[in-house]
mmCIF file of C-alpha atoms and ligand atoms in Angstrom:
data_model
loop_
_atom_site.group_PDB
_atom_site.id
_atom_site.type_symbol
_atom_site.label_atom_id
_atom_site.label_comp_id
_atom_site.label_asym_id
_atom_site.label_seq_id
_atom_site.Cartn_x
_atom_site.Cartn_y
_atom_site.Cartn_z
ATOM 1 C CA UNK B 39 0.496 -0.320 -0.363
ATOM 2 C CA UNK B 40 1.370 3.243 -0.473
ATOM 3 C CA UNK B 41 2.203 5.244 2.347
ATOM 4 C CA UNK B 42 0.975 8.730 2.925
ATOM 5 C CA UNK B 43 4.885 9.593 2.014
ATOM 6 C CA UNK B 44 4.485 8.083 -1.266
ATOM 7 C CA UNK B 45 1.346 9.534 -2.546
ATOM 8 C CA UNK B 46 2.352 13.037 -1.806
ATOM 9 C CA UNK B 47 4.148 12.082 -4.886
ATOM 10 C CA UNK B 48 1.934 10.824 -6.508
ATOM 11 C CA UNK B 49 -1.376 12.980 -9.302
ATOM 12 C CA UNK B 50 -4.336 13.965 -8.089
ATOM 13 C CA UNK B 51 -6.477 11.316 -10.210
ATOM 14 C CA UNK B 52 -4.126 8.543 -8.282
ATOM 15 C CA UNK B 53 -4.338 10.115 -4.162
ATOM 16 C CA UNK B 54 -8.267 10.516 -5.135
ATOM 17 C CA UNK B 55 -8.544 6.305 -4.999
ATOM 18 C CA UNK B 56 -6.358 5.676 -2.142
ATOM 19 C CA UNK B 57 -5.330 8.667 0.267
ATOM 20 C CA UNK B 58 -6.796 8.089 3.924
ATOM 21 C CA UNK B 59 -7.452 4.590 4.124
ATOM 22 C CA UNK B 60 -7.546 2.782 6.621
ATOM 23 C CA UNK B 61 -7.981 -1.319 6.621
ATOM 24 C CA UNK B 62 -9.297 -2.980 9.563
ATOM 25 C CA UNK B 63 -7.890 -6.132 9.956
ATOM 26 C CA UNK B 64 -10.071 -7.690 7.435
ATOM 27 C CA UNK B 65 -8.255 -6.284 4.789
ATOM 28 C CA UNK B 66 -11.008 -5.385 3.288
ATOM 29 C CA UNK B 67 -10.572 -3.764 -0.666
ATOM 30 C CA UNK B 68 -13.178 -0.872 -0.515
ATOM 31 C CA UNK B 69 -12.894 1.137 3.082
ATOM 32 C CA UNK B 70 -15.697 -0.045 5.433
ATOM 33 C CA UNK B 71 -18.466 2.250 7.111
ATOM 34 C CA UNK B 72 -17.265 2.047 10.485
ATOM 35 C CA UNK B 73 -21.472 2.893 11.832
ATOM 36 C CA UNK B 74 -20.844 3.517 15.274
ATOM 37 C CA UNK B 75 -21.583 6.681 18.056
ATOM 38 C CA UNK B 76 -18.461 4.901 20.593
ATOM 39 C CA UNK B 77 -15.984 3.201 20.820
ATOM 40 C CA UNK B 78 -14.607 0.616 23.939
ATOM 41 C CA UNK B 79 -11.748 0.890 25.351
ATOM 42 C CA UNK B 80 -9.082 -2.127 26.530
ATOM 43 C CA UNK B 81 -9.340 -1.224 30.489
ATOM 44 C CA UNK B 82 -10.293 2.111 32.840
ATOM 45 C CA UNK B 83 -6.977 3.027 32.784
ATOM 46 C CA UNK B 84 -6.351 2.938 28.556
ATOM 47 C CA UNK B 85 -9.684 5.127 28.586
ATOM 48 C CA UNK B 86 -8.119 7.775 30.881
ATOM 49 C CA UNK B 87 -5.093 7.646 28.643
ATOM 50 C CA UNK B 88 -7.483 8.164 25.496
ATOM 51 C CA UNK B 89 -8.855 11.105 26.635
ATOM 52 C CA UNK B 90 -5.386 12.554 28.151
ATOM 53 C CA UNK B 91 -4.601 12.671 25.039
ATOM 54 C CA UNK B 92 -5.743 10.651 21.076
ATOM 55 C CA UNK B 93 -3.471 8.932 19.049
ATOM 56 C CA UNK B 94 -3.654 9.090 15.502
ATOM 57 C CA UNK B 95 -6.014 5.914 15.016
ATOM 58 C CA UNK B 96 -8.193 6.128 17.868
ATOM 59 C CA UNK B 97 -11.331 7.356 18.970
ATOM 60 C CA UNK B 98 -12.952 8.490 21.582
ATOM 61 C CA UNK B 99 -16.805 9.367 20.462
ATOM 62 C CA UNK B 100 -18.851 10.177 16.824
ATOM 63 C CA UNK B 101 -19.207 14.082 16.987
ATOM 64 C CA UNK B 102 -15.109 14.235 18.179
ATOM 65 C CA UNK B 103 -13.842 11.464 15.025
ATOM 66 C CA UNK B 104 -14.802 8.070 13.210
ATOM 67 C CA UNK B 105 -12.251 6.308 11.367
ATOM 68 C CA UNK B 106 -14.595 6.874 8.170
ATOM 69 C CA UNK B 107 -14.976 10.466 8.284
ATOM 70 C CA UNK B 108 -11.028 10.717 9.249
ATOM 71 C CA UNK B 109 -10.413 8.670 6.103
ATOM 72 C CA UNK B 110 -12.322 10.977 4.443
ATOM 73 C CA UNK B 111 -10.854 13.528 5.932
ATOM 74 C CA UNK B 112 -7.390 12.995 4.710
ATOM 75 C CA UNK B 113 -8.580 11.845 1.182
ATOM 76 C CA UNK B 114 -10.078 15.208 0.512
ATOM 77 C CA UNK B 115 -6.973 16.801 2.105
ATOM 78 C CA UNK B 116 -4.647 15.310 0.291
ATOM 79 C CA UNK B 117 -6.266 15.937 -2.715
ATOM 80 C CA UNK B 118 -6.743 20.394 -1.458
ATOM 81 C CA UNK B 119 -2.546 20.192 -0.559
ATOM 82 C CA UNK B 120 -4.024 21.226 2.841
ATOM 83 C CA UNK B 121 -2.295 19.744 6.424
ATOM 84 C CA UNK B 122 -5.201 18.656 8.146
ATOM 85 C CA UNK B 123 -9.119 19.118 7.270
ATOM 86 C CA UNK B 124 -12.431 18.303 9.644
ATOM 87 C CA UNK B 125 -15.508 17.372 8.189
ATOM 88 C CA UNK B 126 -18.779 18.550 9.123
ATOM 89 C CA UNK B 127 -22.576 17.576 8.596
ATOM 90 C CA UNK B 128 -23.632 20.570 5.817
ATOM 91 C CA UNK B 129 -21.280 23.307 3.792
ATOM 92 C CA UNK B 130 -23.055 25.452 6.183
ATOM 93 C CA UNK B 131 -21.599 24.021 9.275
ATOM 94 C CA UNK B 132 -18.328 24.324 7.720
ATOM 95 C CA UNK B 133 -18.529 27.566 6.543
ATOM 96 C CA UNK B 134 -20.354 28.814 10.589
ATOM 97 C CA UNK B 135 -17.210 27.099 12.364
ATOM 98 C CA UNK B 136 -14.998 28.118 10.157
ATOM 99 C CA UNK B 137 -15.657 31.394 11.200
ATOM 100 C CA UNK B 138 -17.349 31.677 14.447
ATOM 101 C CA UNK B 139 -14.026 29.089 15.532
ATOM 102 C CA UNK B 140 -11.812 31.821 15.166
ATOM 103 C CA UNK B 141 -13.674 35.061 15.901
ATOM 104 C CA UNK B 142 -14.584 37.103 19.048
ATOM 105 C CA UNK B 143 -16.908 40.599 19.902
ATOM 106 C CA UNK B 144 -14.359 43.420 18.576
ATOM 107 C CA UNK B 145 -13.161 41.262 15.372
ATOM 108 C CA UNK B 146 -13.597 42.690 12.278
ATOM 109 C CA UNK B 147 -14.708 40.683 8.958
ATOM 110 C CA UNK B 148 -14.810 41.303 5.505
ATOM 111 C CA UNK B 149 -16.728 39.824 2.916
ATOM 112 C CA UNK B 150 -17.476 39.968 -0.856
ATOM 113 C CA UNK B 151 -21.581 40.715 -1.177
ATOM 114 C CA UNK B 152 -22.083 38.322 -3.668
ATOM 115 C CA UNK B 153 -22.718 35.662 -1.627
ATOM 116 C CA UNK B 154 -24.402 31.564 -1.475
ATOM 117 C CA UNK B 155 -27.207 32.786 0.924
ATOM 118 C CA UNK B 156 -27.038 31.303 3.910
ATOM 119 C CA UNK B 157 -23.094 31.972 4.496
ATOM 120 C CA UNK B 158 -24.982 35.608 4.038
ATOM 121 C CA UNK B 159 -26.923 34.908 6.508
ATOM 122 C CA UNK B 160 -23.870 34.001 9.213
ATOM 123 C CA UNK B 161 -21.987 37.177 8.173
ATOM 124 C CA UNK B 162 -24.881 39.781 8.625
ATOM 125 C CA UNK B 163 -26.965 38.595 11.085
ATOM 126 C CA UNK B 164 -25.103 36.017 13.411
ATOM 127 C CA UNK B 165 -21.298 37.239 13.517
ATOM 128 C CA UNK B 166 -22.834 41.426 14.159
ATOM 129 C CA UNK B 167 -25.217 39.830 16.849
ATOM 130 C CA UNK B 168 -22.197 38.498 18.573
ATOM 131 C CA UNK B 169 -20.017 42.174 18.142
ATOM 132 C CA UNK B 170 -18.458 40.948 15.280
ATOM 133 C CA UNK B 171 -18.517 44.094 12.633
ATOM 134 C CA UNK B 172 -18.836 42.530 8.774
ATOM 135 C CA UNK B 173 -18.014 45.242 5.262
ATOM 136 C CA UNK B 174 -19.002 43.877 2.121
ATOM 137 C CA UNK B 175 -17.084 44.611 -1.283
ATOM 138 C CA UNK B 176 -17.788 44.234 -4.785
ATOM 139 C CA UNK B 177 -15.732 40.738 -4.556
ATOM 140 C CA UNK B 178 -13.955 41.863 -8.037
ATOM 141 C CA UNK B 179 -12.769 45.413 -6.745
ATOM 142 C CA UNK B 180 -9.196 44.889 -5.490
ATOM 143 C CA UNK B 181 -9.395 49.160 -4.089
ATOM 144 C CA UNK B 182 -12.428 48.161 -2.152
ATOM 145 C CA UNK B 183 -10.808 44.930 -0.456
ATOM 146 C CA UNK B 184 -7.717 47.388 -0.060
ATOM 147 C CA UNK B 185 -9.950 49.678 1.805
ATOM 148 C CA UNK B 186 -11.855 47.230 3.294
ATOM 149 C CA UNK B 187 -8.903 45.764 4.932
ATOM 150 C CA UNK B 188 -7.064 47.742 8.204
ATOM 151 C CA UNK B 189 -5.644 46.687 11.428
ATOM 152 C CA UNK B 190 -8.135 44.260 13.181
ATOM 153 C CA UNK B 191 -9.281 42.861 10.988
ATOM 154 C CA UNK B 192 -9.539 39.152 11.089
ATOM 155 C CA UNK B 193 -10.206 37.163 8.519
ATOM 156 C CA UNK B 194 -11.739 37.532 4.799
ATOM 157 C CA UNK B 195 -14.806 35.758 3.628
ATOM 158 C CA UNK B 196 -15.210 34.957 -0.495
ATOM 159 C CA UNK B 197 -16.749 32.603 -2.879
ATOM 160 C CA UNK B 198 -13.635 31.732 -5.380
ATOM 161 C CA UNK B 199 -16.337 32.119 -8.403
ATOM 162 C CA UNK B 200 -19.832 34.076 -7.064
ATOM 163 C CA UNK B 201 -22.798 32.184 -6.973
ATOM 164 C CA UNK B 202 -25.201 33.037 -9.445
ATOM 165 C CA UNK B 203 -23.287 34.862 -11.397
ATOM 166 C CA UNK B 204 -20.005 33.116 -11.401
ATOM 167 C CA UNK B 205 -18.179 36.039 -10.933
ATOM 168 C CA UNK B 206 -14.077 35.726 -10.407
ATOM 169 C CA UNK B 207 -12.158 36.714 -7.564
ATOM 170 C CA UNK B 208 -8.474 37.045 -7.311
ATOM 171 C CA UNK B 209 -7.904 34.908 -4.198
ATOM 172 C CA UNK B 210 -3.503 36.057 -4.389
ATOM 173 C CA UNK B 211 -4.161 39.473 -4.418
ATOM 174 C CA UNK B 212 -7.165 39.272 -2.195
ATOM 175 C CA UNK B 213 -4.583 37.186 0.117
ATOM 176 C CA UNK B 214 -1.580 39.906 -0.049
ATOM 177 C CA UNK B 215 -3.503 42.208 1.387
ATOM 178 C CA UNK B 216 -5.163 40.307 4.260
ATOM 179 C CA UNK B 217 -1.826 38.909 4.780
ATOM 180 C CA UNK B 218 -0.563 42.522 4.879
ATOM 181 C CA UNK B 219 -2.775 43.094 8.479
ATOM 182 C CA UNK B 220 -2.915 38.840 9.733
ATOM 183 C CA UNK B 221 -6.207 38.773 8.687
ATOM 184 C CA UNK B 222 -7.163 34.968 7.626
ATOM 185 C CA UNK B 223 -8.222 34.358 4.272
ATOM 186 C CA UNK B 224 -10.855 31.765 3.900
ATOM 187 C CA UNK B 225 -12.861 30.676 0.720
ATOM 188 C CA UNK B 226 -16.351 29.031 0.081
ATOM 189 C CA UNK B 227 -14.802 26.869 -3.035
ATOM 190 C CA UNK B 228 -17.863 25.283 -3.853
ATOM 191 C CA UNK B 229 -18.207 26.496 -7.835
ATOM 192 C CA UNK B 230 -14.028 25.608 -8.678
ATOM 193 C CA UNK B 231 -14.495 22.065 -6.866
ATOM 194 C CA UNK B 232 -11.448 20.513 -5.292
ATOM 195 C CA UNK B 233 -10.266 19.680 -8.362
ATOM 196 C CA UNK B 234 -9.298 22.985 -10.617
ATOM 197 C CA UNK B 235 -8.062 24.678 -8.496
ATOM 198 C CA UNK B 236 -4.915 25.208 -6.253
ATOM 199 C CA UNK B 237 -6.647 27.187 -3.981
ATOM 200 C CA UNK B 238 -4.165 27.226 -0.691
ATOM 201 C CA UNK B 239 -0.678 27.990 -3.338
ATOM 202 C CA UNK B 240 -2.865 30.614 -4.666
ATOM 203 C CA UNK B 241 -2.651 32.469 -1.018
ATOM 204 C CA UNK B 242 -5.288 31.328 1.248
ATOM 205 C CA UNK B 243 -5.387 30.099 4.502
ATOM 206 C CA UNK B 244 -8.452 27.965 4.366
ATOM 207 C CA UNK B 245 -10.847 26.310 2.082
ATOM 208 C CA UNK B 246 -14.511 25.110 3.088
ATOM 209 C CA UNK B 247 -16.402 22.944 0.745
ATOM 210 C CA UNK B 248 -20.072 22.150 1.108
ATOM 211 C CA UNK B 249 -19.395 18.223 0.004
ATOM 212 C CA UNK B 250 -22.996 18.142 -1.045
ATOM 213 C CA UNK B 251 -22.435 19.354 -4.344
ATOM 214 C CA UNK B 252 -19.807 17.694 -6.560
ATOM 215 C CA UNK B 253 -17.728 15.537 -3.876
ATOM 216 C CA UNK B 254 -20.913 14.041 -3.572
ATOM 217 C CA UNK B 255 -21.605 14.732 -6.965
ATOM 218 C CA UNK B 256 -25.096 12.604 -7.065
ATOM 219 C CA UNK B 257 -26.781 14.092 -4.792
ATOM 220 C CA UNK B 258 -27.059 12.091 -1.859
ATOM 221 C CA UNK B 259 -25.766 13.206 1.277
ATOM 222 C CA UNK B 260 -25.603 16.843 2.331
ATOM 223 C CA UNK B 261 -21.558 17.321 4.099
ATOM 224 C CA UNK B 262 -19.376 19.868 4.781
ATOM 225 C CA UNK B 263 -15.703 20.286 5.152
ATOM 226 C CA UNK B 264 -12.834 22.481 6.120
ATOM 227 C CA UNK B 265 -8.850 22.787 5.498
ATOM 228 C CA UNK B 266 -6.488 24.514 6.137
ATOM 229 C CA UNK B 267 -3.087 24.690 9.171
ATOM 230 C CA UNK B 268 -2.180 21.374 11.483
ATOM 231 C CA UNK B 269 -2.820 24.393 14.414
ATOM 232 C CA UNK B 270 -6.465 25.572 12.347
ATOM 233 C CA UNK B 271 -8.144 22.441 12.068
ATOM 234 C CA UNK B 272 -6.969 21.186 15.394
ATOM 235 C CA UNK B 273 -5.934 23.797 17.723
ATOM 236 C CA UNK B 274 -8.740 26.499 16.657
ATOM 237 C CA UNK B 275 -12.407 24.813 14.315
ATOM 238 C CA UNK B 276 -11.572 21.364 16.229
ATOM 239 C CA UNK B 277 -12.603 22.228 19.944
ATOM 240 C CA UNK B 278 -15.512 24.270 18.321
ATOM 241 C CA UNK B 279 -16.764 21.732 16.271
ATOM 242 C CA UNK B 280 -16.762 18.695 18.790
ATOM 243 C CA UNK B 281 -18.547 20.774 21.605
ATOM 244 C CA UNK B 282 -21.388 21.984 19.621
ATOM 245 C CA UNK B 283 -22.171 18.736 17.312
ATOM 246 C CA UNK B 284 -21.076 20.136 13.747
ATOM 247 C CA UNK B 285 -20.071 16.408 12.567
ATOM 248 C CA UNK B 286 -20.685 14.822 9.648
ATOM 249 C CA UNK B 287 -22.325 11.223 10.068
ATOM 250 C CA UNK B 288 -20.610 7.669 9.317
ATOM 251 C CA UNK B 289 -22.714 6.814 6.182
ATOM 252 C CA UNK B 290 -22.823 10.297 4.738
ATOM 253 C CA UNK B 291 -19.032 10.638 4.907
ATOM 254 C CA UNK B 292 -18.683 7.311 3.644
ATOM 255 C CA UNK B 293 -20.779 8.305 0.361
ATOM 256 C CA UNK B 294 -18.685 11.363 0.077
ATOM 257 C CA UNK B 295 -14.858 9.228 0.495
ATOM 258 C CA UNK B 296 -16.511 6.850 -2.565
ATOM 259 C CA UNK B 297 -17.525 9.817 -4.424
ATOM 260 C CA UNK B 298 -13.484 11.008 -4.324
ATOM 261 C CA UNK B 299 -12.802 8.145 -6.133
ATOM 262 C CA UNK B 300 -14.695 9.603 -9.688
ATOM 263 C CA UNK B 301 -14.483 13.237 -8.864
ATOM 264 C CA UNK B 302 -11.300 14.487 -11.092
ATOM 265 C CA UNK B 303 -13.255 12.481 -13.936
ATOM 266 C CA UNK B 304 -16.224 13.827 -13.238
ATOM 267 C CA UNK B 305 -15.812 17.074 -12.576
ATOM 268 C CA UNK B 306 -13.292 17.181 -15.557
ATOM 269 C CA UNK B 307 -16.208 15.874 -17.623
ATOM 270 C CA UNK B 308 -18.708 18.232 -17.000
ATOM 271 C CA UNK B 309 -16.471 21.510 -17.553
ATOM 272 C CA UNK B 310 -15.702 19.526 -20.415
ATOM 273 C CA UNK B 311 -19.398 19.543 -21.560
ATOM 274 C CA UNK B 312 -20.245 22.997 -20.142
ATOM 275 C CA UNK B 313 -17.730 24.871 -21.791
ATOM 276 C CA UNK B 314 -18.894 22.973 -25.088
ATOM 277 C CA UNK B 315 -22.525 24.033 -24.176
ATOM 278 C CA UNK B 316 -21.238 27.659 -23.351
ATOM 279 C CA UNK B 317 -19.698 27.585 -27.414
ATOM 280 C CA UNK B 318 -23.135 27.412 -28.141
ATOM 281 C CA UNK B 319 -25.445 28.915 -26.060
ATOM 282 C CA UNK B 320 -23.409 31.527 -27.814
ATOM 283 C CA UNK B 321 -24.826 31.137 -31.194
ATOM 284 C CA UNK B 322 -27.997 30.581 -30.051
ATOM 285 C CA UNK B 323 -30.935 33.128 -30.409
ATOM 286 C CA UNK B 324 -33.879 34.075 -27.129
ATOM 287 C CA UNK B 325 -30.523 34.958 -24.906
ATOM 288 C CA UNK B 326 -29.296 38.218 -23.805
ATOM 289 C CA UNK B 327 -26.186 37.224 -21.779
ATOM 290 C CA UNK B 328 -24.404 33.614 -21.533
ATOM 291 C CA UNK B 329 -21.817 33.854 -18.667
ATOM 292 C CA UNK B 330 -19.336 31.306 -18.309
ATOM 293 C CA UNK B 331 -15.757 31.775 -17.175
ATOM 294 C CA UNK B 332 -14.092 29.262 -19.998
ATOM 295 C CA UNK B 333 -15.530 31.802 -22.122
ATOM 296 C CA UNK B 334 -13.493 34.861 -23.469
ATOM 297 C CA UNK B 335 -16.449 36.683 -23.442
ATOM 298 C CA UNK B 336 -16.402 36.722 -19.611
ATOM 299 C CA UNK B 337 -15.069 40.136 -17.608
ATOM 300 C CA UNK B 338 -13.381 37.396 -15.401
ATOM 301 C CA UNK B 339 -11.667 35.202 -18.451
ATOM 302 C CA UNK B 340 -7.915 35.701 -18.002
ATOM 303 C CA UNK B 341 -8.293 35.447 -14.019
ATOM 304 C CA UNK B 342 -10.755 32.701 -14.903
ATOM 305 C CA UNK B 343 -8.016 31.419 -16.836
ATOM 306 C CA UNK B 344 -4.669 31.502 -14.607
ATOM 307 C CA UNK B 345 -6.335 30.341 -11.259
ATOM 308 C CA UNK B 346 -8.761 27.650 -12.788
ATOM 309 C CA UNK B 347 -7.798 25.202 -15.327
ATOM 310 C CA UNK B 348 -11.250 25.179 -16.689
ATOM 311 C CA UNK B 349 -14.171 27.115 -16.920
ATOM 312 C CA UNK B 350 -16.004 25.420 -14.007
ATOM 313 C CA UNK B 351 -19.455 23.129 -14.751
ATOM 314 C CA UNK B 352 -21.342 25.857 -13.997
ATOM 315 C CA UNK B 353 -22.921 28.453 -16.005
ATOM 316 C CA UNK B 354 -25.203 31.264 -16.152
ATOM 317 C CA UNK B 355 -27.863 32.686 -18.973
ATOM 318 C CA UNK B 356 -30.027 35.414 -19.052
ATOM 319 C CA UNK B 357 -33.200 34.606 -21.100
ATOM 320 C CA UNK B 358 -34.368 37.737 -23.380
ATOM 321 C CA UNK B 359 -37.759 38.241 -21.866
ATOM 322 C CA UNK B 360 -37.579 39.008 -18.622
ATOM 323 C CA UNK B 361 -39.260 36.144 -16.112
ATOM 324 C CA UNK B 362 -41.899 34.875 -18.128
ATOM 325 C CA UNK B 363 -39.666 33.803 -21.129
ATOM 326 C CA UNK B 364 -37.344 32.555 -17.616
ATOM 327 C CA UNK B 365 -40.420 30.138 -16.501
ATOM 328 C CA UNK B 366 -40.819 29.372 -20.024
ATOM 329 C CA UNK B 367 -37.499 27.573 -21.092
ATOM 330 C CA UNK B 368 -37.531 26.279 -17.408
ATOM 331 C CA UNK B 369 -40.869 24.466 -17.697
ATOM 332 C CA UNK B 370 -40.084 23.385 -21.679
ATOM 333 C CA UNK B 371 -36.786 21.373 -20.979
ATOM 334 C CA UNK B 372 -37.266 17.626 -20.972
ATOM 335 C CA UNK B 373 -33.416 16.466 -19.285
ATOM 336 C CA UNK B 374 -32.482 19.724 -17.560
ATOM 337 C CA UNK B 375 -34.251 19.684 -13.997
ATOM 338 C CA UNK B 376 -35.937 22.392 -12.143
ATOM 339 C CA UNK B 377 -34.174 21.625 -8.967
ATOM 340 C CA UNK B 378 -32.254 24.375 -6.484
ATOM 341 C CA UNK B 379 -29.198 22.596 -6.334
ATOM 342 C CA UNK B 380 -25.892 21.692 -8.059
ATOM 343 C CA UNK B 381 -22.395 19.845 -8.959
ATOM 344 C CA UNK B 382 -25.128 16.431 -9.963
ATOM 345 C CA UNK B 383 -24.612 14.162 -12.290
ATOM 346 C CA UNK B 384 -28.308 15.396 -13.215
ATOM 347 C CA UNK B 385 -27.888 18.698 -14.975
ATOM 348 C CA UNK B 386 -30.378 21.271 -12.730
ATOM 349 C CA UNK B 387 -31.541 24.633 -13.814
ATOM 350 C CA UNK B 388 -32.188 27.477 -11.222
ATOM 351 C CA UNK B 389 -34.741 30.404 -11.134
ATOM 352 C CA UNK B 390 -32.594 31.825 -8.725
ATOM 353 C CA UNK B 391 -33.900 35.539 -8.339
ATOM 354 C CA UNK B 392 -37.760 33.437 -7.297
ATOM 355 C CA UNK B 393 -35.615 30.827 -4.819
ATOM 356 C CA UNK B 394 -32.373 30.895 -3.927
ATOM 357 C CA UNK B 395 -31.977 34.982 -3.909
ATOM 358 C CA UNK B 396 -35.561 35.333 -3.437
ATOM 359 C CA UNK B 397 -34.780 36.622 0.787
ATOM 360 C CA UNK B 398 -33.049 40.118 -0.828
ATOM 361 C CA UNK B 399 -34.752 43.072 -2.398
ATOM 362 C CA UNK B 400 -34.940 43.366 -5.508
ATOM 363 C CA UNK B 401 -32.646 46.275 -5.602
ATOM 364 C CA UNK B 402 -30.009 43.841 -3.591
ATOM 365 C CA UNK B 403 -31.201 41.820 -6.560
ATOM 366 C CA UNK B 404 -29.820 44.025 -9.212
ATOM 367 C CA UNK B 405 -26.637 44.684 -7.365
ATOM 368 C CA UNK B 406 -25.357 41.698 -7.824
ATOM 369 C CA UNK B 407 -26.478 41.337 -11.253
ATOM 370 C CA UNK B 408 -29.653 38.844 -11.075
ATOM 371 C CA UNK B 409 -32.083 39.910 -12.842
ATOM 372 C CA UNK B 410 -35.752 38.343 -13.670
ATOM 373 C CA UNK B 411 -34.190 36.859 -16.449
ATOM 374 C CA UNK B 412 -31.005 35.470 -15.264
ATOM 375 C CA UNK B 413 -31.366 30.995 -14.986
ATOM 376 C CA UNK B 414 -28.666 29.130 -13.385
ATOM 377 C CA UNK B 415 -27.274 25.877 -14.743
ATOM 378 C CA UNK B 416 -25.225 23.116 -13.530
ATOM 379 C CA UNK B 417 -24.175 20.826 -15.766
ATOM 380 C CA UNK B 418 -24.746 17.478 -15.157
ATOM 381 C CA UNK B 419 -22.547 13.893 -16.568
ATOM 382 C CA UNK B 420 -25.322 13.306 -19.608
ATOM 383 C CA UNK B 421 -24.137 13.404 -23.228
ATOM 384 C CA UNK B 422 -23.728 17.255 -23.573
ATOM 385 C CA UNK B 423 -24.899 17.165 -27.571
ATOM 386 C CA UNK B 424 -28.198 15.524 -25.875
ATOM 387 C CA UNK B 425 -28.263 18.774 -22.940
ATOM 388 C CA UNK B 426 -27.323 21.615 -26.646
ATOM 389 C CA UNK B 427 -30.833 19.717 -28.021
ATOM 390 C CA UNK B 428 -32.821 20.489 -24.882
ATOM 391 C CA UNK B 429 -32.017 23.503 -24.154
ATOM 392 C CA UNK B 430 -32.100 24.731 -27.419
ATOM 393 C CA UNK B 431 -35.305 23.888 -27.664
ATOM 394 C CA UNK B 432 -36.524 25.057 -24.830
ATOM 395 C CA UNK B 433 -35.722 27.977 -25.846
ATOM 396 C CA UNK B 434 -37.061 27.540 -28.791
ATOM 397 C CA UNK B 435 -40.556 26.627 -27.178
ATOM 398 C CA UNK B 436 -40.162 30.232 -24.747
ATOM 399 C CA UNK B 437 -39.871 32.876 -28.002
ATOM 400 C CA UNK B 438 -42.658 30.969 -29.634
ATOM 401 C CA UNK B 439 -45.041 31.186 -26.001
ATOM 402 C CA UNK B 440 -44.077 34.954 -26.415
ATOM 403 C CA UNK B 441 -45.127 35.434 -29.565
ATOM 404 C CA UNK B 442 -48.457 33.196 -29.116
ATOM 405 C CA UNK B 443 -48.783 35.228 -25.553
HETATM 406 C C1 PLP R 1661 -24.250 24.027 -1.308
HETATM 407 C C2 PLP R 1661 -23.540 25.736 -1.055
HETATM 408 C C3 PLP R 1661 -23.495 25.997 0.481
HETATM 409 C C4 PLP R 1661 -24.262 25.640 1.801
HETATM 410 O O1 PLP R 1661 -23.749 23.790 1.236
HETATM 411 P P1 PLP R 1661 -24.625 22.836 2.521
HETATM 412 O O2 PLP R 1661 -24.178 21.132 2.285
HETATM 413 O O3 PLP R 1661 -26.165 23.289 1.891
HETATM 414 O O4 PLP R 1661 -25.303 23.360 3.463
HETATM 415 C C5 PLP R 1661 -21.929 26.887 1.012
HETATM 416 N N1 PLP R 1661 -21.825 27.662 -0.675
HETATM 417 C C6 PLP R 1661 -21.678 27.203 -1.545
HETATM 418 C C7 PLP R 1661 -21.242 28.287 -2.238
HETATM 419 C C8 PLP R 1661 -22.888 26.650 -1.521
HETATM 420 O O5 PLP R 1661 -22.952 26.771 -2.777
#
């Protein structure tokens, strides 16, 4: 078996299959699910010793850690190039713990304004309630980051590619500004996936995923993970999470662990399809805008190319004719399904203004470019030609509907 030091020299796809494997005494090929709440001790003295200091292959209680969860943590840490990882019950448990575990009253945080709704809730509603000051900036404007980051800024938080309008943030430049005042750079990296971007190499200190998305990749389990230095994960995050109960279940960890074996292949296939689909969509009538970081028409295309290998698996489209036309388009699709999730094997389409971003005011949505005609497409594993045909036929139907109305 490849040991941890040998694995470090191997490529991502190999690490995705082998890293973190811990075999039991039975020598099973596929990783085992340890569906247990607790662990037994050979003696009272052994129990006492484990509570004094816990060894690398020792466990106490499922809220603190579990062998299957540890396999998932070690494998994703290897993929991300992080020293350590802590798995959580959901992506939001990860975002919450990454921030709350390190902040206290009087601290200052700078965040990009274009965020997943629940992340915005944590920053706007939760942190401020406990005396943390939060400043919001346009994440694509370095001058705004520079003006907002100040001595006393403890963390900066942003999505490397924003949801749903796919803005690309300059990780290296923002990290330089943050590090100049000693602030921790925390990146919600869902849209870039663990495959396409060396987020820590670009300068970030902490990477957070909703494993619910591309990591599961097949729409089954909720999960999340926080990745960073050994000190941050074990001395800052772990005490907070083990006492507040955000642990990932062993069953979900097993699903996520097995999914990591194919995450590279799936994300690459999905990104290839997304590129082909975005290219085709640019030539179709009925769309006023196609937003895809992999296309030269994207305002941050050069940055996207420098930071990520590909344009990713997500496309945003603006249907000409506003909400009515967008709804007709969604309702006419036969393969692409209407849902609010993303990163699935099944292609999924969302109308953010009326679902994921409904909570925002019309003015806030306008500021973020979330118009009534905007739809977000998560490209799945279906044949891209079938998807292009489906999207094209639905666009036709949406336009004909307008002519007949
Ligand atoms: C989905 C998502 C989350 C939240 O993840 P859950 O697993 O649903 O809790 C956070 N950030 C981004 C960018 C997401 O897409």
